[in-house]
Amino acid sequence: MEHRVRSPLSERDVSKLSAGDIVWLSGTVYTARDKAHQRLQEVDFDLKGGVIYHCGPLIRDKAVVSAGPTSSVRLARYLPQVLDLGVRCIIGKGGMPGAAELLRGRAVYLAYPGGCGAAAARSLSVRDVCLPELGMAEAVWRLEATDLGPMVVAMDSHGRDLYREVREYARRHLKR
């Protein structure tokens, strides 16, 4: 199924999304990498219903030049804190081991294809920046998305995790 959603997202919004669905997102998106996750409680933005994009964008003259996803695995340790701030959606690549149960009833993980930073940039505009002292890639950028996608619901709020399902399938069916 294909969905067009707008942030901020409600629990009802994310409950409609199922693993494998395609999503196009509009509304506010916040970038965050390692250093930003360590300091998210300091940001002036209200993250309730928010979308965190694991991304270190390239910004030039207040325009997004590139905004491809970074690997989410190293940010998994911050997921409980992020969810406690009210975030309803994480965008990244590669998944977050152990995240499916934490997301249950609260949020979704959307996979955005790596290598598509220029394509993502066409859907994003800069609204503001927080923690600029962290540098361009690590600062928290508040971006406005217009039909950002397509993204795949890789982990839904019902406990499904496509990454886990593929690994289990491979273990059962692809014996060497």
Coordinates of C-alpha atoms in Angstrom, one line a residue:
M1 CA 0.0 0.0 0.0
E2 CA 1.1 3.6 -0.6
H3 CA 0.7 6.4 1.8
R4 CA 1.1 10.2 1.8
V5 CA 1.6 11.5 5.4
R6 CA 2.3 14.8 7.0
S7 CA 4.2 15.5 10.1
P8 CA 3.7 15.9 13.0
L9 CA 2.4 12.4 13.1
S10 CA -0.1 11.0 15.6
E11 CA -0.2 7.5 17.0
R12 CA -3.1 6.9 14.6
D13 CA -1.1 8.0 11.6
V14 CA 1.7 5.6 12.3
S15 CA -0.7 2.7 13.2
K16 CA -1.9 2.9 9.6
L17 CA 1.5 2.1 8.2
S18 CA 2.5 -1.5 7.8
A19 CA 5.9 -3.1 7.0
G20 CA 6.4 -3.1 3.3
D21 CA 4.2 0.0 2.6
I22 CA 5.6 2.9 0.5
V23 CA 5.5 6.3 2.2
W24 CA 5.8 9.9 0.9
L25 CA 6.3 12.4 3.7
S26 CA 5.6 16.1 3.8
G27 CA 6.0 18.5 6.8
T28 CA 8.8 19.1 9.3
V29 CA 11.8 16.7 9.4
Y30 CA 14.7 17.1 11.8
T31 CA 18.2 15.7 10.9
A32 CA 20.2 14.1 13.7
R33 CA 23.5 12.1 13.7
D34 CA 25.6 11.0 16.6
K35 CA 26.5 14.2 18.3
A36 CA 23.0 15.6 17.9
H37 CA 21.5 12.5 19.5
Q38 CA 23.6 13.1 22.5
R39 CA 22.1 16.6 22.9
L40 CA 18.5 16.3 21.6
Q41 CA 17.1 17.2 25.0
E42 CA 18.7 20.7 24.4
V43 CA 17.0 21.5 21.2
D44 CA 14.4 24.3 21.1
F45 CA 12.1 22.3 18.7
D46 CA 9.1 20.4 19.9
L47 CA 9.8 16.8 18.7
K48 CA 6.3 15.5 19.7
G49 CA 5.0 13.7 16.7
G50 CA 8.2 14.5 15.0
V51 CA 10.3 12.9 12.3
I52 CA 14.1 12.3 12.9
Y53 CA 16.1 11.8 9.7
H54 CA 19.5 10.0 10.3
C55 CA 21.3 12.4 7.9
G56 CA 24.2 14.8 7.8
P57 CA 23.0 17.2 5.1
L58 CA 25.1 19.3 2.8
I59 CA 23.7 22.9 3.1
R60 CA 24.9 25.8 0.9
D61 CA 23.5 29.3 1.0
K62 CA 20.6 28.0 3.2
A63 CA 19.6 25.4 0.5
V64 CA 19.8 21.7 0.8
V65 CA 22.3 20.4 -1.7
S66 CA 22.4 16.7 -0.6
A67 CA 20.6 14.9 2.2
G68 CA 21.2 11.1 1.9
P69 CA 20.6 8.9 4.9
T70 CA 23.4 7.7 7.2
S71 CA 23.5 4.2 8.8
S72 CA 21.1 4.0 11.7
V73 CA 22.7 1.1 13.5
R74 CA 25.1 3.3 15.5
L75 CA 22.2 5.4 16.6
A76 CA 20.1 2.6 18.0
R77 CA 21.3 3.2 21.5
Y78 CA 19.6 6.5 21.5
L79 CA 16.2 5.2 20.4
P80 CA 14.5 5.0 23.9
Q81 CA 15.5 8.7 24.5
V82 CA 14.2 9.7 21.1
L83 CA 10.9 8.0 21.6
D84 CA 10.5 9.5 25.0
L85 CA 10.7 12.9 23.3
G86 CA 7.6 12.0 21.3
V87 CA 9.2 11.2 18.0
R88 CA 6.9 9.1 15.8
C89 CA 9.1 8.3 12.8
I90 CA 12.8 7.6 12.2
I91 CA 14.2 7.7 8.7
G92 CA 17.5 6.1 7.9
K93 CA 19.2 3.2 6.2
G94 CA 20.1 -0.3 7.3
G95 CA 17.8 -0.5 10.3
M96 CA 18.3 -0.5 14.0
P97 CA 18.8 -4.0 15.6
G98 CA 16.3 -4.5 18.5
A99 CA 14.2 -1.5 17.6
A100 CA 11.1 -3.3 16.5
E101 CA 9.9 -3.8 20.1
L102 CA 10.7 -0.3 21.2
L103 CA 8.7 1.1 18.2
R104 CA 5.7 -1.0 19.0
G105 CA 2.6 1.2 19.5
R106 CA 4.8 4.3 19.2
A107 CA 6.6 4.9 16.0
V108 CA 7.9 3.6 12.6
Y109 CA 11.2 3.3 10.9
L110 CA 11.3 4.3 7.2
A111 CA 14.1 3.1 5.0
Y112 CA 15.4 5.7 2.5
P113 CA 17.8 4.5 -0.2
G114 CA 21.4 5.2 0.3
G115 CA 23.1 7.1 -2.5
C116 CA 20.0 9.3 -3.2
G117 CA 21.1 12.4 -1.4
A118 CA 20.6 14.7 -4.4
A119 CA 17.1 13.3 -5.0
A120 CA 16.2 13.8 -1.3
A121 CA 17.5 17.4 -1.5
R122 CA 14.9 18.3 -4.2
S123 CA 12.2 17.5 -1.6
L124 CA 13.7 19.4 1.3
S125 CA 14.1 23.1 2.2
V126 CA 15.9 24.6 5.3
R127 CA 13.7 26.2 7.9
D128 CA 16.1 26.5 10.9
V129 CA 19.2 25.0 12.6
C130 CA 19.8 24.1 16.2
L131 CA 23.2 23.3 17.7
P132 CA 25.1 24.8 14.7
E133 CA 28.3 24.6 16.8
L134 CA 28.4 20.9 16.0
G135 CA 29.1 21.6 12.4
M136 CA 27.0 21.2 9.3
A137 CA 26.7 17.4 9.3
E138 CA 26.1 17.0 13.0
A139 CA 23.8 20.0 13.7
V140 CA 20.0 19.5 14.0
W141 CA 18.5 20.9 10.9
R142 CA 14.8 21.6 10.8
L143 CA 13.8 21.0 7.2
E144 CA 10.5 21.2 5.4
A145 CA 9.7 18.1 3.3
T146 CA 7.5 18.1 0.3
D147 CA 6.7 14.5 -0.9
L148 CA 10.0 13.1 0.4
G149 CA 10.3 9.5 -0.8
P150 CA 9.6 6.9 -1.8
M151 CA 10.5 5.3 1.5
V152 CA 9.7 1.8 2.7
V153 CA 8.2 1.1 6.1
A154 CA 11.0 -1.3 7.3
M155 CA 9.7 -1.5 10.9
D156 CA 6.1 -0.7 11.8
S157 CA 4.4 0.1 15.0
H158 CA 2.9 -3.4 15.2
G159 CA 6.3 -5.1 15.7
R160 CA 7.1 -6.2 12.2
D161 CA 10.7 -5.7 11.1
L162 CA 11.5 -6.4 7.4
Y163 CA 15.3 -6.7 8.2
R164 CA 14.6 -9.4 10.7
E165 CA 12.2 -11.2 8.4
V166 CA 14.7 -11.3 5.6
R167 CA 17.5 -12.6 7.9
E168 CA 15.1 -15.3 9.2
Y169 CA 14.1 -16.3 5.6
A170 CA 17.7 -16.5 4.6
R171 CA 18.6 -18.7 7.5
R172 CA 15.8 -21.1 6.7
H173 CA 15.9 -21.2 2.9
L174 CA 19.4 -20.2 1.8
K175 CA 21.5 -23.0 3.3
R176 CA 25.1 -23.2 2.0

